[in-house]
mmCIF file of C-alpha atoms and ligand atoms in Angstrom:
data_model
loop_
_atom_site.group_PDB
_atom_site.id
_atom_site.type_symbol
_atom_site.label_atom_id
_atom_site.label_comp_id
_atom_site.label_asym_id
_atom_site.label_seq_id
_atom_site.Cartn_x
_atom_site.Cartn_y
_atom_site.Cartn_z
ATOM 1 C CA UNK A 1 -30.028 -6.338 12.691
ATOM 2 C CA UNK A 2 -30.762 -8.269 15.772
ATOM 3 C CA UNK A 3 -34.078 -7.472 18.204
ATOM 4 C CA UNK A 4 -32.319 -6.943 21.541
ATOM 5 C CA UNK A 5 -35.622 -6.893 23.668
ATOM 6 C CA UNK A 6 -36.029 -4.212 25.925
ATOM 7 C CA UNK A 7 -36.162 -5.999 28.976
ATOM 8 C CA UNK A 8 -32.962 -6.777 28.778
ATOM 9 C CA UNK A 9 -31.512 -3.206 28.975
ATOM 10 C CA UNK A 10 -33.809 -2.643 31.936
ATOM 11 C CA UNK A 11 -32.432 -5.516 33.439
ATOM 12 C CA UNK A 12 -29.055 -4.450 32.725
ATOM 13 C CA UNK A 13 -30.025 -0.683 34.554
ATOM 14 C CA UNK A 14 -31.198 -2.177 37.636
ATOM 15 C CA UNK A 15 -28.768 -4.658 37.914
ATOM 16 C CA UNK A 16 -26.343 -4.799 40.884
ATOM 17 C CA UNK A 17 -23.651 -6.965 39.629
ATOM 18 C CA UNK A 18 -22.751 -7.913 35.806
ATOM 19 C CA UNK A 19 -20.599 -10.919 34.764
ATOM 20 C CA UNK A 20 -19.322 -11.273 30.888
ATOM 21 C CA UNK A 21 -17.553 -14.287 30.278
ATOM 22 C CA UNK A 22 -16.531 -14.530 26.958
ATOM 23 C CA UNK A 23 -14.415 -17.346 24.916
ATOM 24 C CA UNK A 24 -12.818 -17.424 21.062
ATOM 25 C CA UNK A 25 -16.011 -15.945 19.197
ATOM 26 C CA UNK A 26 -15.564 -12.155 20.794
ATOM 27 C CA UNK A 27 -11.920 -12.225 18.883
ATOM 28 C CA UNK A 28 -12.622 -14.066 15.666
ATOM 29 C CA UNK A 29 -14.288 -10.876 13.648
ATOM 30 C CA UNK A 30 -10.691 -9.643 14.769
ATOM 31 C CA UNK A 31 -9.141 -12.410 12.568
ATOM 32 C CA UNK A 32 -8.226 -14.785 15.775
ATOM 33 C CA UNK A 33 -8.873 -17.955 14.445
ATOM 34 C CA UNK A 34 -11.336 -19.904 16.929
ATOM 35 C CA UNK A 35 -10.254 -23.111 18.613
ATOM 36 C CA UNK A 36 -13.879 -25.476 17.435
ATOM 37 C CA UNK A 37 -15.799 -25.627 14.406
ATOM 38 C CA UNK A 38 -15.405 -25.273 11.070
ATOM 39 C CA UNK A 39 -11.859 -23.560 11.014
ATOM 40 C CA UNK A 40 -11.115 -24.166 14.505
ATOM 41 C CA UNK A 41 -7.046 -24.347 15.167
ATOM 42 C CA UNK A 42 -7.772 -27.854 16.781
ATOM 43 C CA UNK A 43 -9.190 -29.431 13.903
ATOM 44 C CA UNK A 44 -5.367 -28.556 12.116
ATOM 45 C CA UNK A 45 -3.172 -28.884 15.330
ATOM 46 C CA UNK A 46 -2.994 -31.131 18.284
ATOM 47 C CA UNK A 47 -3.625 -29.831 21.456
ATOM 48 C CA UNK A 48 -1.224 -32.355 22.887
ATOM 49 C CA UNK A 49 1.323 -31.543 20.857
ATOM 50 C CA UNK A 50 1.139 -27.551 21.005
ATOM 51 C CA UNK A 51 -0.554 -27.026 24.529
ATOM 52 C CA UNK A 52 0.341 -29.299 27.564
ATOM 53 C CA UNK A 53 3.352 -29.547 29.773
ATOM 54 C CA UNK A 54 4.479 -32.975 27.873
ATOM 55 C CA UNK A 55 4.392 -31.668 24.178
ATOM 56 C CA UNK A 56 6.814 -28.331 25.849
ATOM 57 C CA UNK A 57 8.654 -30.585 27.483
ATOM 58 C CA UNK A 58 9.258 -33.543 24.051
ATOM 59 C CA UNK A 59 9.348 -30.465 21.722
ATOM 60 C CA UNK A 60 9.971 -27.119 22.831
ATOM 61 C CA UNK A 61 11.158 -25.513 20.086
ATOM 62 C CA UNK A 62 7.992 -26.630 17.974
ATOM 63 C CA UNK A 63 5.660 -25.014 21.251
ATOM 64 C CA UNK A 64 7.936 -21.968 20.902
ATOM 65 C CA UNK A 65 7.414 -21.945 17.099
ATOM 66 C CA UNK A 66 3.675 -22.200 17.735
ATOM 67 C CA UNK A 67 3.851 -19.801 20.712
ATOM 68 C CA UNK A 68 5.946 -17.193 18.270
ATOM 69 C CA UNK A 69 3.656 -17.596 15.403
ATOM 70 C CA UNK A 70 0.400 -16.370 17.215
ATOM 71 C CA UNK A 71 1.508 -13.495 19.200
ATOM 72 C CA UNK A 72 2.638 -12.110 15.579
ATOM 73 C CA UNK A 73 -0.775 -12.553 14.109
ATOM 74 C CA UNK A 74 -2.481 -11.121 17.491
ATOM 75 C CA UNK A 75 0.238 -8.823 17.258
ATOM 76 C CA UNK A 76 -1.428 -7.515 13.951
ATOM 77 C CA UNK A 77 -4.924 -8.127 14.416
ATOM 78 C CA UNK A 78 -6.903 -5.044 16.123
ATOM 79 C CA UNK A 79 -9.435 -5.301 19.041
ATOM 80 C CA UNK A 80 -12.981 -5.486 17.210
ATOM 81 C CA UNK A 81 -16.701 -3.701 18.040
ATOM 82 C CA UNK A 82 -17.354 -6.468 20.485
ATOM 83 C CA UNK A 83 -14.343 -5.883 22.531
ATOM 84 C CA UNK A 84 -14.802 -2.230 22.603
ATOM 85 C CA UNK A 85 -18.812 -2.684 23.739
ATOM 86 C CA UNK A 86 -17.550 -4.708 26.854
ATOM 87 C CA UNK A 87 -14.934 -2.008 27.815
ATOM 88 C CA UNK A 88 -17.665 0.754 27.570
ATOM 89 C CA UNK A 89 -19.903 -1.600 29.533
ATOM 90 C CA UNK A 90 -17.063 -1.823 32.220
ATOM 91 C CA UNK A 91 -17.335 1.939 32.427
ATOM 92 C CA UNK A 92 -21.346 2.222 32.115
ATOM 93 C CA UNK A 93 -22.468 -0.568 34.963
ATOM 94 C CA UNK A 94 -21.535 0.273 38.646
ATOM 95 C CA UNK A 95 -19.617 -3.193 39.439
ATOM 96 C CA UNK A 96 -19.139 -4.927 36.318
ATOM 97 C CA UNK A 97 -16.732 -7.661 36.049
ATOM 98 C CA UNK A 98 -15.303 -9.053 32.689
ATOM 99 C CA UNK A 99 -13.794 -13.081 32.775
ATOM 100 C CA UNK A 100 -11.815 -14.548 29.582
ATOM 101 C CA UNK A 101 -11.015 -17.669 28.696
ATOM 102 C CA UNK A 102 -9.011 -15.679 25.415
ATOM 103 C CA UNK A 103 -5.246 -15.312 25.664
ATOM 104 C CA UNK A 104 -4.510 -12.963 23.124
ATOM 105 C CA UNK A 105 -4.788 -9.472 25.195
ATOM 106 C CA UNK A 106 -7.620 -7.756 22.910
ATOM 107 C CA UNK A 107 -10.251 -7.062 25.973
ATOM 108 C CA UNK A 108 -6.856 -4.529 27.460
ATOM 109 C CA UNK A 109 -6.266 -3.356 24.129
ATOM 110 C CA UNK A 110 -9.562 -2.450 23.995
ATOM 111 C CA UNK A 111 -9.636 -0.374 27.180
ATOM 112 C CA UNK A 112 -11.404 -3.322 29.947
ATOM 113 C CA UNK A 113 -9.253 -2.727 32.973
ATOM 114 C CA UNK A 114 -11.362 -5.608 35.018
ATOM 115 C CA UNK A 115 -10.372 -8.594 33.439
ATOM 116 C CA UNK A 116 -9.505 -12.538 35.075
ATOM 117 C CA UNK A 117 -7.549 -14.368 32.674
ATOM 118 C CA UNK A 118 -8.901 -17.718 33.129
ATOM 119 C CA UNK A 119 -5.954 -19.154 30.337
ATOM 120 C CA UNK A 120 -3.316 -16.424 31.210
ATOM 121 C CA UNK A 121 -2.115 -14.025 28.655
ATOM 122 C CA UNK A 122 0.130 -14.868 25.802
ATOM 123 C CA UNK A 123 2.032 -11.464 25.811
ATOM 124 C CA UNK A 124 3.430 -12.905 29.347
ATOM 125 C CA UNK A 125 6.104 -15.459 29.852
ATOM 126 C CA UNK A 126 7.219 -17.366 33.034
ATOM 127 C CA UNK A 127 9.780 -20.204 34.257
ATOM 128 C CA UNK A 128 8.739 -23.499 34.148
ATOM 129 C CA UNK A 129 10.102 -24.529 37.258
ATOM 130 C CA UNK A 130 10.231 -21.402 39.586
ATOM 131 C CA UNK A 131 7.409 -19.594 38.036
ATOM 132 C CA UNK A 132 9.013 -16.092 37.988
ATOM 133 C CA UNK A 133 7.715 -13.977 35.591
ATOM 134 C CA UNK A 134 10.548 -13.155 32.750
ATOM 135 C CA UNK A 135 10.870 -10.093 30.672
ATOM 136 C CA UNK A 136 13.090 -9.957 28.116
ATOM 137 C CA UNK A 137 12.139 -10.638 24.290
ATOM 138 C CA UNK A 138 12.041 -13.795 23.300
ATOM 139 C CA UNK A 139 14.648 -14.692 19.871
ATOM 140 C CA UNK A 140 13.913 -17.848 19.020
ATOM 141 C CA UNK A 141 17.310 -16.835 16.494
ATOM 142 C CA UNK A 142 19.196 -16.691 19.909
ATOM 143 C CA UNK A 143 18.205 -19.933 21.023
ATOM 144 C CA UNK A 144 15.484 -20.987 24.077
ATOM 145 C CA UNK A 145 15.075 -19.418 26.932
ATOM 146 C CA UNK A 146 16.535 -19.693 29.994
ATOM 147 C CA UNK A 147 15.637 -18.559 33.736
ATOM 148 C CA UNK A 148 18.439 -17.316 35.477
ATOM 149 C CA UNK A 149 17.248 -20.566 38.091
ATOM 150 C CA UNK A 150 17.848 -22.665 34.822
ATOM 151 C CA UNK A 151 14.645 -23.898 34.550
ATOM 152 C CA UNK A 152 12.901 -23.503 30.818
ATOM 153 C CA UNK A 153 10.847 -20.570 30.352
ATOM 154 C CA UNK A 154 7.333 -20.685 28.270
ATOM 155 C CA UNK A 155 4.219 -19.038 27.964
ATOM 156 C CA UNK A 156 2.564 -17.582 30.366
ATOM 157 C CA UNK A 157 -1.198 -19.224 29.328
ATOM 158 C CA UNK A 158 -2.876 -22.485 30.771
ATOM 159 C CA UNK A 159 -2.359 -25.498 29.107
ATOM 160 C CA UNK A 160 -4.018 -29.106 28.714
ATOM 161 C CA UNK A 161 -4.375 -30.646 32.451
ATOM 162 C CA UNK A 162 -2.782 -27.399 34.146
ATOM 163 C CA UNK A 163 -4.548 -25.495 36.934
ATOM 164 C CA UNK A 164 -5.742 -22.262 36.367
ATOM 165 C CA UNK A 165 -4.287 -19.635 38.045
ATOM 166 C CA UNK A 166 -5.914 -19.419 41.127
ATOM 167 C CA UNK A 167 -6.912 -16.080 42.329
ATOM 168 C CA UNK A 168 -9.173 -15.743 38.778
ATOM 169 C CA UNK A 169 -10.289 -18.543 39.194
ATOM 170 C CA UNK A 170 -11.802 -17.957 42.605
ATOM 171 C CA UNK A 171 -12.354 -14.710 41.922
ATOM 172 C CA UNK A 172 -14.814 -15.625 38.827
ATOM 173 C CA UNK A 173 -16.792 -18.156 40.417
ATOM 174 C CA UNK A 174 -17.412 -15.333 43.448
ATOM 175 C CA UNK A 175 -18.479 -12.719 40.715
ATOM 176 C CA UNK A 176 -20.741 -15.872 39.288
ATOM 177 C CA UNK A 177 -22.354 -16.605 42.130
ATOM 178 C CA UNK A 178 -23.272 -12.666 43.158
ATOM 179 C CA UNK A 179 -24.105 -11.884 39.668
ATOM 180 C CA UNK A 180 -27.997 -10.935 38.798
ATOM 181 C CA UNK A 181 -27.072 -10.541 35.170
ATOM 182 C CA UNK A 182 -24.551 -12.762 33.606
ATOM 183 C CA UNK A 183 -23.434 -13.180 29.510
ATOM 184 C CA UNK A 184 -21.834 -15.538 28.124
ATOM 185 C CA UNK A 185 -20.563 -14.445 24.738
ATOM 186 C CA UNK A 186 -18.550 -16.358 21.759
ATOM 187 C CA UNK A 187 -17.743 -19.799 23.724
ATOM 188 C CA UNK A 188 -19.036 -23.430 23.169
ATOM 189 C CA UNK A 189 -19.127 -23.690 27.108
ATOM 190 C CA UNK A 190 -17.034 -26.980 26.474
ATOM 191 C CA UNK A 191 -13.748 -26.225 28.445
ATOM 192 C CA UNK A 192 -14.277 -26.183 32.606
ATOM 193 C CA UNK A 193 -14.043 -24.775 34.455
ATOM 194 C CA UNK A 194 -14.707 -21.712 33.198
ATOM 195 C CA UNK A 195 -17.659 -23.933 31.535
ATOM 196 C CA UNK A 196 -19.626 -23.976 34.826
ATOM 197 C CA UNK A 197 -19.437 -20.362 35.196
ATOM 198 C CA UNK A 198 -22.990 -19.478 33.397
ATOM 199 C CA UNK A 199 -24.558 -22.827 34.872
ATOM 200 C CA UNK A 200 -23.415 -21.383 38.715
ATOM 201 C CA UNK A 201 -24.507 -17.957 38.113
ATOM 202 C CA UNK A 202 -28.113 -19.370 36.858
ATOM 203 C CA UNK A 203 -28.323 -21.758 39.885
ATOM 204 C CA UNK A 204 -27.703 -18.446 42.019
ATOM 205 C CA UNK A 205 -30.746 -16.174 40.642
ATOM 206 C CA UNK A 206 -28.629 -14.829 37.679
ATOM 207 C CA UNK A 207 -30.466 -14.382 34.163
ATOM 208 C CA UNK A 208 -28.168 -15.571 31.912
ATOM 209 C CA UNK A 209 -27.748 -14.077 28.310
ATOM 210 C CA UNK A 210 -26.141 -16.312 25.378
ATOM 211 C CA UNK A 211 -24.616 -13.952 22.453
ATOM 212 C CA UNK A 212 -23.391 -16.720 19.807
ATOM 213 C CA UNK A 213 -23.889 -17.383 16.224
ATOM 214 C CA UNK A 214 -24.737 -20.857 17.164
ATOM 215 C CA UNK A 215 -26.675 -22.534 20.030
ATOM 216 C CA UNK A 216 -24.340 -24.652 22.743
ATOM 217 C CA UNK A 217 -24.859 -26.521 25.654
ATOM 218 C CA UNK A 218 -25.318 -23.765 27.810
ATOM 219 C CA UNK A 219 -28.283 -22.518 25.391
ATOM 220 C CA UNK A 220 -31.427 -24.779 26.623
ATOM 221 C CA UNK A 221 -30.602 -22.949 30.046
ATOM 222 C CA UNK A 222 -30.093 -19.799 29.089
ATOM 223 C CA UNK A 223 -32.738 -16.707 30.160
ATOM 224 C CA UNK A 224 -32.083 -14.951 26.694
ATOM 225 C CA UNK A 225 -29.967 -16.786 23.304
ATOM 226 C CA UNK A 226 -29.377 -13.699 21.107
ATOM 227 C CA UNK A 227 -27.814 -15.640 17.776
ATOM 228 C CA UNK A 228 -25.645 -13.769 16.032
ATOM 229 C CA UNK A 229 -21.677 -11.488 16.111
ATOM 230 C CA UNK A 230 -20.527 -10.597 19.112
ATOM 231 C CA UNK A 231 -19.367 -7.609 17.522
ATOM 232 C CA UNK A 232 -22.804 -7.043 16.096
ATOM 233 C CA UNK A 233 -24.779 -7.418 19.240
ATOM 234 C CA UNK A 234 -23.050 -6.137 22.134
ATOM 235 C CA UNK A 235 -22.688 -2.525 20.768
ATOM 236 C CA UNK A 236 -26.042 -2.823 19.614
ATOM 237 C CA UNK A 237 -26.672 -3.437 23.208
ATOM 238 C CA UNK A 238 -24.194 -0.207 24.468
ATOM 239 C CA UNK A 239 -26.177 1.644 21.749
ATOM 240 C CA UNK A 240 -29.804 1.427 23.471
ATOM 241 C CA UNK A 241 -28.323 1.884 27.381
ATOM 242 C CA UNK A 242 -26.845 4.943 26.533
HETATM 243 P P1 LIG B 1 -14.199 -22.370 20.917
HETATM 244 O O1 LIG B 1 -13.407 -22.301 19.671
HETATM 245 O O2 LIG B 1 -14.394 -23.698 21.553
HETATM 246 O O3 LIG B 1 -15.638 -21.746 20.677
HETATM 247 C C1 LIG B 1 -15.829 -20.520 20.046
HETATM 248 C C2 LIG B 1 -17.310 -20.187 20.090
HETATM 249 O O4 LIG B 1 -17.487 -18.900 19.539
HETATM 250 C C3 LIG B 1 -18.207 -21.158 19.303
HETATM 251 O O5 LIG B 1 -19.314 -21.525 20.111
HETATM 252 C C4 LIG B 1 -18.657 -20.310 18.099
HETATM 253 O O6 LIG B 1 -19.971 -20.651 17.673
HETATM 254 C C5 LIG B 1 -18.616 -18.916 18.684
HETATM 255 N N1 LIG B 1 -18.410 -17.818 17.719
HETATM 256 C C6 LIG B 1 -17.614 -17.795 16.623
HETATM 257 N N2 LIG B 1 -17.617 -16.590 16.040
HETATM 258 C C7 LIG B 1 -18.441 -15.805 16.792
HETATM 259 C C8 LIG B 1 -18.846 -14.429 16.722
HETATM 260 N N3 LIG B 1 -18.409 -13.615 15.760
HETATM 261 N N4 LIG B 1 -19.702 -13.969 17.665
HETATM 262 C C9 LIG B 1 -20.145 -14.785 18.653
HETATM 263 N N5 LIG B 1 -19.786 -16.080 18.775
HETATM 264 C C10 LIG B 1 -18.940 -16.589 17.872
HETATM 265 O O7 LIG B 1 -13.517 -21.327 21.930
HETATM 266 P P2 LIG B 1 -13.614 -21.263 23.528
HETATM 267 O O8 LIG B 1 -14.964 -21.643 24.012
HETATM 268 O O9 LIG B 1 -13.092 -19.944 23.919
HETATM 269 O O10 LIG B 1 -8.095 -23.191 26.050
HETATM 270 O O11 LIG B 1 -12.565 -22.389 23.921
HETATM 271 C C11 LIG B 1 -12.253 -22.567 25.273
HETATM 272 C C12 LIG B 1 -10.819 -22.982 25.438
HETATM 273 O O12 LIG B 1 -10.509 -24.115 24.604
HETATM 274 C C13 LIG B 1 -9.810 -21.942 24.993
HETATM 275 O O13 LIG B 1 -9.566 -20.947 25.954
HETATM 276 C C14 LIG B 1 -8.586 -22.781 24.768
HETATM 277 C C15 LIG B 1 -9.209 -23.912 24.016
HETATM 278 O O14 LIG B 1 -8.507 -25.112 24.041
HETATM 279 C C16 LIG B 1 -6.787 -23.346 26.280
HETATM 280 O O15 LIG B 1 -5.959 -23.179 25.403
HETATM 281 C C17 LIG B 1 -6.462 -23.723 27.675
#
């Protein structure tokens, strides 16, 4: 079992404002396949293919297909120790705010209320063209879907060379720059923005924590690297500030 130093929960009881920022690695001991390394989906797939405006747009029933196929296996897969330790932590540490890059709806699942979606949510789905949110089920057995403006409707999640959506994404780099204690948990810290996030917050007075089984860019910088699970470590953490 990992050494979480005390320090750290002392830091995390005096602390004013706490940032998590967390990427693929918080959902993979849920069975969420991670997008880099070893089994990462984008050493299968192609991200231009499956996740930008011009693969939708030259193949949308293959996106859809894609689309389909993972909200049935997030569908399936349950929220994890690590998700759980954050939503505690939301409920433990006076202004706490959580920021995912992860689509797949396991930090609300898992009972975090505070969330920005940096990469949307793939339980949503919106027009192309007008951006209205839309309902209904999607059947891909029924054919695509339509807005009632007749523009195409897809997922609701960020995709190659799209902007985020903006209110999160001002909203995290505020809580960034405020925050005194900021973690950075299961992400290689390759994507931006949401990349910069730790590297702002550490600029701004922040001591940064790394959770990850392995080190990453952000690591050299980092206050604290604590190698190993996310699901391991951050209850482990929940554990000793109780
Ligand atoms: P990556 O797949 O790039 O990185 C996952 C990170 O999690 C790696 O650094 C792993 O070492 C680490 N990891 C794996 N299992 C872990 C565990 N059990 N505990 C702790 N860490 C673990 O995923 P992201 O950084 O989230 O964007 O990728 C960022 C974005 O790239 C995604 O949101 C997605 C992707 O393309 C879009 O689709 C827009």
């Amino acid at each position: 079992m990992i050494n979480i130093p005390e320090q750290l929960i002392a830091r995390l009881k005096n602390a004013s404002k706490v940032v998590a920022s967390t990427g693929a690695g918080v959902s993979a001991e849920s069975g969420v396949p991670t997008f880099r390394g070893q089994d990462g989906i984008w050493n299968k797939m192609n991200p231009e293919e499956l996740a930008s405006v011009d693969g939708f747009m030259a193949n949308p029933q293959l996106v859809w297909e894609w689309y389909q196929y993972r909200r049935d296996l997030m569908d399936k897969v349950e929220p994890n120790p690590g998700h759980k330790a954050l939503a505690d932590l939301e409920k433990m540490v006076s202004d706490f705010t959580l920021i995912t890059q992860n689509v797949d709806n396991l930090h609300r699942r898992a009972g975090s209320s505070r969330i920005l979606e940096l990469h949307g949510n793939v339980t949503r789905n919106k027009c192309l063209a007008c951006d209205k949110p839309y309902a209904e089920e999607i059947r891909l057995d029924k054919g695509l879907p339509y807005c009632s403006c007749g523009g195409m409707i897809r997922p609701d999640v960020v995709w190659f060379g799209e902007m985020l959506p903006e209110r999160e994404i001002r909203a995290a780099f505020a809580a960034a720059e405020e925050a005194d204690l900021f973690f950075s948990i299961g992400t290689s810290t390759l994507v931006q923005p949401a990349a910069a996030l730790p590297f702002l917050a550490r600029r701004n007075g922040a001591y940064v924590v790394e959770i990850n089984i392995e080190p990453t860019g952000l690591t050299t910088i980092s206050d604290l690297f604590l190698q190993g699970k996310s699901g391991e470590i951050l209850p482990e953490i929940v554990r000793l500030l109780r």
